[in-house]
CSV table of C-alpha atoms in Angstrom, one decimal:
chain,number,residue,atom,x,y,z
A,1,UNK,CA,-56.7,93.9,-0.7
A,2,UNK,CA,-53.7,94.7,1.5
A,3,UNK,CA,-52.5,91.8,3.6
A,4,UNK,CA,-52.2,92.6,7.2
A,5,UNK,CA,-49.3,91.4,9.3
A,6,UNK,CA,-50.5,88.7,11.7
A,7,UNK,CA,-48.6,90.2,14.5
A,8,UNK,CA,-50.3,93.5,13.9
A,9,UNK,CA,-53.7,91.9,13.9
A,10,UNK,CA,-52.9,90.2,17.2
A,11,UNK,CA,-51.8,93.4,18.7
A,12,UNK,CA,-54.9,95.2,17.5
A,13,UNK,CA,-57.0,92.5,18.9
A,14,UNK,CA,-55.4,92.8,22.3
A,15,UNK,CA,-55.6,96.5,22.2
A,16,UNK,CA,-59.4,96.7,21.5
A,17,UNK,CA,-61.4,98.0,24.5
A,18,UNK,CA,-63.4,95.5,26.3
A,19,UNK,CA,-67.1,95.9,26.8
A,20,UNK,CA,-68.0,97.9,29.8
A,21,UNK,CA,-71.0,96.0,31.1
A,22,UNK,CA,-70.6,96.8,34.8
A,23,UNK,CA,-72.0,100.4,34.3
A,24,UNK,CA,-75.2,99.1,32.6
A,25,UNK,CA,-75.9,96.0,34.7
A,26,UNK,CA,-79.4,96.4,36.3
A,27,UNK,CA,-79.8,96.0,40.0
A,28,UNK,CA,-81.8,93.4,41.7
A,29,UNK,CA,-84.7,95.8,42.4
A,30,UNK,CA,-84.9,96.8,38.7
A,31,UNK,CA,-88.1,96.0,36.8
A,32,UNK,CA,-88.4,93.1,34.4
A,33,UNK,CA,-88.5,95.3,31.4
A,34,UNK,CA,-85.2,96.8,32.3
A,35,UNK,CA,-83.7,93.4,32.8
A,36,UNK,CA,-85.0,92.2,29.5
A,37,UNK,CA,-83.7,95.2,27.7
A,38,UNK,CA,-80.3,94.7,29.2
A,39,UNK,CA,-80.0,91.0,28.1
A,40,UNK,CA,-81.1,91.8,24.6
A,41,UNK,CA,-78.5,94.5,24.4
A,42,UNK,CA,-75.8,92.2,25.9
A,43,UNK,CA,-76.7,89.4,23.5
A,44,UNK,CA,-76.4,91.7,20.4
A,45,UNK,CA,-73.0,93.0,21.6
A,46,UNK,CA,-71.8,89.5,22.4
A,47,UNK,CA,-72.8,88.3,19.0
A,48,UNK,CA,-70.9,91.2,17.4
A,49,UNK,CA,-67.9,90.4,19.5
A,50,UNK,CA,-67.8,86.8,18.4
A,51,UNK,CA,-68.1,87.7,14.7
A,52,UNK,CA,-65.2,90.1,15.2
A,53,UNK,CA,-63.1,87.4,16.9
A,54,UNK,CA,-63.7,84.9,14.0
A,55,UNK,CA,-62.7,87.5,11.4
A,56,UNK,CA,-59.5,88.2,13.3
A,57,UNK,CA,-58.7,84.5,13.6
A,58,UNK,CA,-59.1,84.1,9.8
A,59,UNK,CA,-56.8,87.1,9.2
A,60,UNK,CA,-54.2,85.8,11.6
A,61,UNK,CA,-54.1,82.3,9.9
A,62,UNK,CA,-51.1,82.0,7.7
A,63,UNK,CA,-51.2,79.0,5.2
A,64,UNK,CA,-48.2,76.7,5.3
A,65,UNK,CA,-46.7,75.2,2.2
A,66,UNK,CA,-47.6,71.6,1.7
A,67,UNK,CA,-43.9,70.4,1.6
A,68,UNK,CA,-43.3,72.3,4.8
A,69,UNK,CA,-46.3,70.7,6.4
A,70,UNK,CA,-45.2,67.3,5.4
A,71,UNK,CA,-41.8,68.1,6.7
A,72,UNK,CA,-43.1,69.3,10.0
A,73,UNK,CA,-45.3,66.2,10.2
A,74,UNK,CA,-42.4,64.0,9.5
A,75,UNK,CA,-40.2,65.8,12.0
A,76,UNK,CA,-43.0,65.4,14.6
A,77,UNK,CA,-43.3,61.7,13.9
A,78,UNK,CA,-39.5,61.3,14.0
A,79,UNK,CA,-39.3,63.1,17.3
A,80,UNK,CA,-42.1,61.0,18.7
A,81,UNK,CA,-40.5,57.8,17.5
A,82,UNK,CA,-37.1,58.9,18.8
A,83,UNK,CA,-38.6,59.6,22.2
A,84,UNK,CA,-40.4,56.2,22.1
A,85,UNK,CA,-37.2,54.4,21.1
A,86,UNK,CA,-34.9,56.2,23.4
A,87,UNK,CA,-36.8,55.3,26.5
A,88,UNK,CA,-36.2,51.5,26.4
A,89,UNK,CA,-32.7,52.0,25.0
A,90,UNK,CA,-31.8,54.2,27.9
A,91,UNK,CA,-33.5,51.8,30.3
A,92,UNK,CA,-31.6,48.9,28.8
A,93,UNK,CA,-28.3,50.8,28.9
A,94,UNK,CA,-29.0,51.7,32.5
A,95,UNK,CA,-29.7,48.1,33.3
A,96,UNK,CA,-26.5,46.9,31.6
A,97,UNK,CA,-24.5,49.5,33.5
A,98,UNK,CA,-26.1,48.6,36.8
A,99,UNK,CA,-25.9,44.8,36.4
A,100,UNK,CA,-23.6,43.5,33.6
A,101,UNK,CA,-24.7,40.3,32.0
A,102,UNK,CA,-22.0,37.6,31.7
A,103,UNK,CA,-22.5,34.7,29.3
A,104,UNK,CA,-21.4,31.4,30.9
A,105,UNK,CA,-19.1,29.4,28.8
A,106,UNK,CA,-19.1,25.7,29.0
A,107,UNK,CA,-15.9,24.5,30.6
A,108,UNK,CA,-13.8,22.4,28.2
A,109,UNK,CA,-13.1,18.8,29.2
A,110,UNK,CA,-9.8,18.6,31.0
A,111,UNK,CA,-6.9,17.3,28.9
A,112,UNK,CA,-6.1,14.6,31.4
A,113,UNK,CA,-9.6,13.3,31.4
A,114,UNK,CA,-9.5,13.0,27.6
A,115,UNK,CA,-6.1,11.1,27.7
A,116,UNK,CA,-7.5,8.7,30.3
A,117,UNK,CA,-10.6,8.1,28.2
A,118,UNK,CA,-8.7,7.2,25.1
A,119,UNK,CA,-7.5,3.7,26.2
A,120,UNK,CA,-11.0,2.9,27.4
A,121,UNK,CA,-12.5,3.9,24.1
A,122,UNK,CA,-9.9,2.0,22.1
A,123,UNK,CA,-10.3,-1.1,24.2
A,124,UNK,CA,-14.1,-1.0,23.8
A,125,UNK,CA,-13.7,-0.6,20.1
A,126,UNK,CA,-11.3,-3.6,19.9
A,127,UNK,CA,-13.6,-5.8,21.9
A,128,UNK,CA,-16.5,-4.8,19.7
A,129,UNK,CA,-14.6,-5.7,16.5
A,130,UNK,CA,-13.4,-9.0,17.9
A,131,UNK,CA,-16.9,-10.0,19.0
A,132,UNK,CA,-18.1,-9.1,15.5
A,133,UNK,CA,-15.3,-11.1,14.0
A,134,UNK,CA,-15.8,-14.2,16.1
A,135,UNK,CA,-19.5,-14.6,15.1
A,136,UNK,CA,-18.7,-14.7,11.4
A,137,UNK,CA,-17.6,-17.8,9.5
A,138,UNK,CA,-14.4,-16.0,8.5
A,139,UNK,CA,-13.0,-16.6,12.0
A,140,UNK,CA,-12.7,-20.4,11.3
A,141,UNK,CA,-12.0,-20.3,7.5
A,142,UNK,CA,-8.3,-21.2,7.4
A,143,UNK,CA,-5.8,-22.5,4.8
A,144,UNK,CA,-3.2,-25.1,6.0
A,145,UNK,CA,-0.2,-26.2,4.0
A,146,UNK,CA,2.6,-28.7,4.9
A,147,UNK,CA,6.2,-28.4,4.0
A,148,UNK,CA,9.2,-30.7,4.6
A,149,UNK,CA,7.3,-34.0,4.7
A,150,UNK,CA,8.7,-36.9,2.7
A,151,UNK,CA,7.2,-40.1,4.0
A,152,UNK,CA,4.1,-38.7,5.8
A,153,UNK,CA,1.4,-37.1,3.7
A,154,UNK,CA,0.2,-33.5,4.3
A,155,UNK,CA,-3.2,-34.8,5.5
A,156,UNK,CA,-1.5,-37.1,8.0
A,157,UNK,CA,0.6,-34.2,9.4
A,158,UNK,CA,-2.5,-32.0,9.7
A,159,UNK,CA,-4.3,-34.8,11.5
A,160,UNK,CA,-1.4,-35.2,13.9
A,161,UNK,CA,-1.5,-31.5,14.8
A,162,UNK,CA,-5.1,-32.0,16.1
A,163,UNK,CA,-6.2,-28.9,14.3
A,164,UNK,CA,-10.0,-29.1,13.6
A,165,UNK,CA,-12.3,-27.2,11.4
A,166,UNK,CA,-14.0,-25.7,14.4
A,167,UNK,CA,-10.8,-24.1,15.7
A,168,UNK,CA,-10.7,-20.3,15.5
A,169,UNK,CA,-7.8,-18.8,13.5
A,170,UNK,CA,-6.9,-16.7,16.5
A,171,UNK,CA,-6.8,-19.8,18.7
A,172,UNK,CA,-4.4,-21.6,16.3
A,173,UNK,CA,-2.2,-18.5,16.0
A,174,UNK,CA,-1.9,-18.1,19.7
A,175,UNK,CA,-1.3,-21.8,20.4
A,176,UNK,CA,0.8,-22.6,17.4
A,177,UNK,CA,3.6,-24.0,19.5
A,178,UNK,CA,1.2,-26.5,21.3
A,179,UNK,CA,-0.2,-27.7,18.0
A,180,UNK,CA,3.4,-28.3,16.7
A,181,UNK,CA,4.2,-30.3,19.8
A,182,UNK,CA,1.2,-32.5,19.1
A,183,UNK,CA,2.8,-33.5,15.8
A,184,UNK,CA,6.1,-34.4,17.4
A,185,UNK,CA,4.5,-36.4,20.2
A,186,UNK,CA,2.1,-38.3,17.9
A,187,UNK,CA,4.7,-39.4,15.3
A,188,UNK,CA,8.2,-40.8,16.0
A,189,UNK,CA,9.2,-39.9,12.5
A,190,UNK,CA,9.1,-36.1,13.1
A,191,UNK,CA,12.1,-34.5,14.6
A,192,UNK,CA,11.0,-30.9,14.3
A,193,UNK,CA,7.7,-29.2,13.8
A,194,UNK,CA,6.7,-25.5,13.6
A,195,UNK,CA,3.6,-23.7,12.6
A,196,UNK,CA,3.9,-20.3,10.9
A,197,UNK,CA,0.9,-17.9,10.6
A,198,UNK,CA,0.4,-15.6,7.6
A,199,UNK,CA,-2.3,-13.0,7.7
A,200,UNK,CA,-5.2,-13.2,7.3
A,201,UNK,CA,-5.9,-17.0,7.6
A,202,UNK,CA,-3.0,-19.0,6.2
A,203,UNK,CA,-0.9,-21.5,8.2
A,204,UNK,CA,2.2,-23.4,7.1
A,205,UNK,CA,3.3,-26.5,9.0
A,206,UNK,CA,7.1,-27.0,8.6
A,207,UNK,CA,8.2,-30.5,9.6
A,208,UNK,CA,11.5,-32.2,9.5
A,209,UNK,CA,11.5,-36.0,9.5
A,210,UNK,CA,14.1,-38.2,11.0
A,211,UNK,CA,16.5,-39.8,8.6
A,212,UNK,CA,15.5,-43.2,7.4
A,213,UNK,CA,18.2,-45.7,8.3
A,214,UNK,CA,16.7,-49.0,7.1
A,215,UNK,CA,13.9,-51.5,7.7
A,216,UNK,CA,13.5,-54.1,10.5
A,217,UNK,CA,11.9,-57.4,9.5
A,218,UNK,CA,9.6,-59.0,12.0
A,219,UNK,CA,7.1,-61.8,11.0
A,220,UNK,CA,7.3,-60.9,7.4
A,221,UNK,CA,6.5,-57.3,8.2
A,222,UNK,CA,8.8,-54.4,7.7
A,223,UNK,CA,9.1,-51.4,10.0
A,224,UNK,CA,11.1,-48.2,9.4
A,225,UNK,CA,14.1,-47.6,11.5
A,226,UNK,CA,14.8,-43.9,12.1
A,227,UNK,CA,18.0,-42.0,12.8
A,228,UNK,CA,16.6,-41.3,16.3
A,229,UNK,CA,16.8,-45.1,17.0
A,230,UNK,CA,13.0,-45.3,17.1
A,231,UNK,CA,11.1,-47.9,15.2
A,232,UNK,CA,7.9,-46.8,13.4
A,233,UNK,CA,4.8,-48.5,14.7
A,234,UNK,CA,3.2,-48.7,11.2
A,235,UNK,CA,4.1,-51.9,9.3
A,236,UNK,CA,4.9,-51.7,5.6
A,237,UNK,CA,4.0,-54.5,3.2
A,238,UNK,CA,6.9,-56.0,1.2
A,239,UNK,CA,5.4,-54.7,-2.1
A,240,UNK,CA,5.7,-51.2,-0.9
A,241,UNK,CA,9.4,-51.3,-0.1
A,242,UNK,CA,11.8,-49.2,-2.3
A,243,UNK,CA,14.0,-50.9,-4.8
A,244,UNK,CA,17.1,-50.5,-2.7
A,245,UNK,CA,17.0,-50.4,1.1
A,246,UNK,CA,18.9,-51.4,4.2
A,247,UNK,CA,17.6,-54.5,6.0
A,248,UNK,CA,18.6,-54.8,9.6
A,249,UNK,CA,18.4,-58.3,11.1
A,250,UNK,CA,18.8,-57.5,14.8
A,251,UNK,CA,16.5,-58.4,17.6
A,252,UNK,CA,17.8,-56.4,20.5
A,253,UNK,CA,16.1,-53.0,20.6
A,254,UNK,CA,19.0,-51.4,22.3
A,255,UNK,CA,21.4,-52.6,19.6
A,256,UNK,CA,19.1,-51.4,16.9
A,257,UNK,CA,18.9,-47.9,18.6
A,258,UNK,CA,22.7,-47.8,18.9
A,259,UNK,CA,23.2,-48.9,15.3
A,260,UNK,CA,20.7,-46.3,14.0
A,261,UNK,CA,22.3,-43.4,16.0
A,262,UNK,CA,25.8,-44.3,14.7
A,263,UNK,CA,24.7,-44.7,11.0
A,264,UNK,CA,23.1,-41.3,11.2
A,265,UNK,CA,26.6,-39.8,11.6
A,266,UNK,CA,28.1,-41.6,8.6
A,267,UNK,CA,28.0,-40.1,5.1
A,268,UNK,CA,25.0,-41.1,3.1
A,269,UNK,CA,27.2,-42.1,0.1
A,270,UNK,CA,28.4,-45.0,2.3
A,271,UNK,CA,25.2,-45.9,4.1
A,272,UNK,CA,23.2,-46.0,0.8
A,273,UNK,CA,25.4,-48.9,-0.3
A,274,UNK,CA,24.7,-51.0,2.7
A,275,UNK,CA,22.3,-53.8,1.8
A,276,UNK,CA,22.1,-55.8,5.0
A,277,UNK,CA,23.4,-55.7,8.6
A,278,UNK,CA,23.5,-58.8,10.8
A,279,UNK,CA,25.0,-59.6,14.2
A,280,UNK,CA,27.9,-62.0,14.0
A,281,UNK,CA,29.7,-62.0,17.3
A,282,UNK,CA,33.2,-63.5,17.6
A,283,UNK,CA,35.3,-64.8,20.5
A,284,UNK,CA,36.9,-61.4,20.7
A,285,UNK,CA,34.0,-59.1,19.9
A,286,UNK,CA,30.6,-59.8,21.1
A,287,UNK,CA,28.9,-57.0,19.1
A,288,UNK,CA,30.7,-57.8,15.8
A,289,UNK,CA,28.4,-57.1,12.9
A,290,UNK,CA,28.6,-58.0,9.2
A,291,UNK,CA,27.6,-55.4,6.6
A,292,UNK,CA,26.8,-56.7,3.2
A,293,UNK,CA,27.4,-54.0,0.5
A,294,UNK,CA,25.6,-53.6,-2.8
A,295,UNK,CA,29.0,-53.5,-4.6
A,296,UNK,CA,29.7,-57.1,-3.5
A,297,UNK,CA,32.1,-56.2,-0.6
A,298,UNK,CA,31.6,-57.3,3.0
A,299,UNK,CA,32.6,-55.3,6.1
A,300,UNK,CA,33.2,-56.7,9.5
A,301,UNK,CA,33.0,-54.0,12.2
A,302,UNK,CA,31.8,-53.8,15.8
A,303,UNK,CA,28.5,-52.1,16.3
A,304,UNK,CA,29.9,-49.8,18.9
A,305,UNK,CA,32.6,-48.5,16.4
A,306,UNK,CA,30.6,-48.1,13.2
A,307,UNK,CA,30.6,-44.3,13.3
A,308,UNK,CA,34.4,-44.1,13.7
A,309,UNK,CA,35.6,-46.9,11.4
A,310,UNK,CA,33.0,-47.1,8.6
A,311,UNK,CA,33.9,-43.7,7.1
A,312,UNK,CA,37.3,-45.2,6.0
A,313,UNK,CA,35.5,-47.4,3.5
A,314,UNK,CA,35.2,-44.7,1.0
A,315,UNK,CA,39.0,-44.6,0.6
A,316,UNK,CA,39.5,-48.3,0.8
A,317,UNK,CA,37.0,-49.2,-1.9
A,318,UNK,CA,39.0,-47.2,-4.4
A,319,UNK,CA,41.8,-49.8,-4.4
A,320,UNK,CA,39.5,-52.9,-4.5
A,321,UNK,CA,39.2,-54.7,-7.8
A,322,UNK,CA,37.5,-57.9,-6.8
A,323,UNK,CA,34.9,-58.4,-4.1
A,324,UNK,CA,36.7,-58.4,-0.8
A,325,UNK,CA,36.2,-58.5,2.9
A,326,UNK,CA,37.2,-55.4,4.8
A,327,UNK,CA,38.0,-56.5,8.4
A,328,UNK,CA,37.7,-53.6,10.9
A,329,UNK,CA,37.4,-55.8,14.1
A,330,UNK,CA,40.9,-55.1,15.2
A,331,UNK,CA,42.6,-52.5,13.0
A,332,UNK,CA,41.6,-52.4,9.3
A,333,UNK,CA,42.7,-54.8,6.6
A,334,UNK,CA,41.1,-56.5,3.6
A,335,UNK,CA,41.3,-59.7,1.7
A,336,UNK,CA,39.6,-61.1,-1.4
A,337,UNK,CA,36.6,-63.2,-0.9
A,338,UNK,CA,37.2,-66.9,-1.5
A,339,UNK,CA,34.7,-68.8,-3.5
A,340,UNK,CA,32.6,-71.2,-1.5
């Protein structure tokens, strides 16, 4: 069967003559039989026309390949989606063009504000650490050592400083000078006192004692005479005296002070040989004193001139063979002791 061109079929359909019903339409005054015959005739013709139309539609239908159909369906869906997606995009673009959106950035903190805040933060941190430190036992746990003491014990020096176990390390470190002054004021035997702090909790008390000149005897008790001229308040029993010592038999405190200050200036090689000093005034010299030496010699010298005349003894003694008397009251001369 020959296939007809769809276009030709459409043209033939359009070119077919239409039914001329106007010429056979009965009038209103026609009989019922005429009207019935007309409708029957119209019905049959209309039925034939509809069948012819259906046949032409079937001939005009051209089947489309399945891939092409799928393609067309995909294209339709894509176009539909495109239209759907384009609408809000265009609307958003239009909105952005009409009213641009600007994201607000957080303003950074000013540099000067940060610089001003640093000292406050550091100060707060230091205060916090100090508070934490003071509530711990470590703030009072300290190690104390004493150096330079000869006659006083380390415990005595520590007690003189008035440092207690309840004192904070920081308090002692900040007031070290005051604690050292306590030692000097409490003991006449200390000439100098300093306290050195060593991190984290060590303290060293450095003391310098006055030079020991001799001992003063009062009521069978012995008291140390210091180079400062001060007399120690603590009495020493006779059994605690050293093997060799200088015994001062003076009663006037001012004379004792003057004697001690002058002997402190004389070389220790000479003063260590003095066994006893007594006051023996003469008609000429009221403060004439007699020094008994451990080598058997005797020196006569005014108390007020001991520091200037006594140093010559180290040269004079080189020529002495027998125990002699070195008279320094007026000038300096010597003579051998006479047996009593």
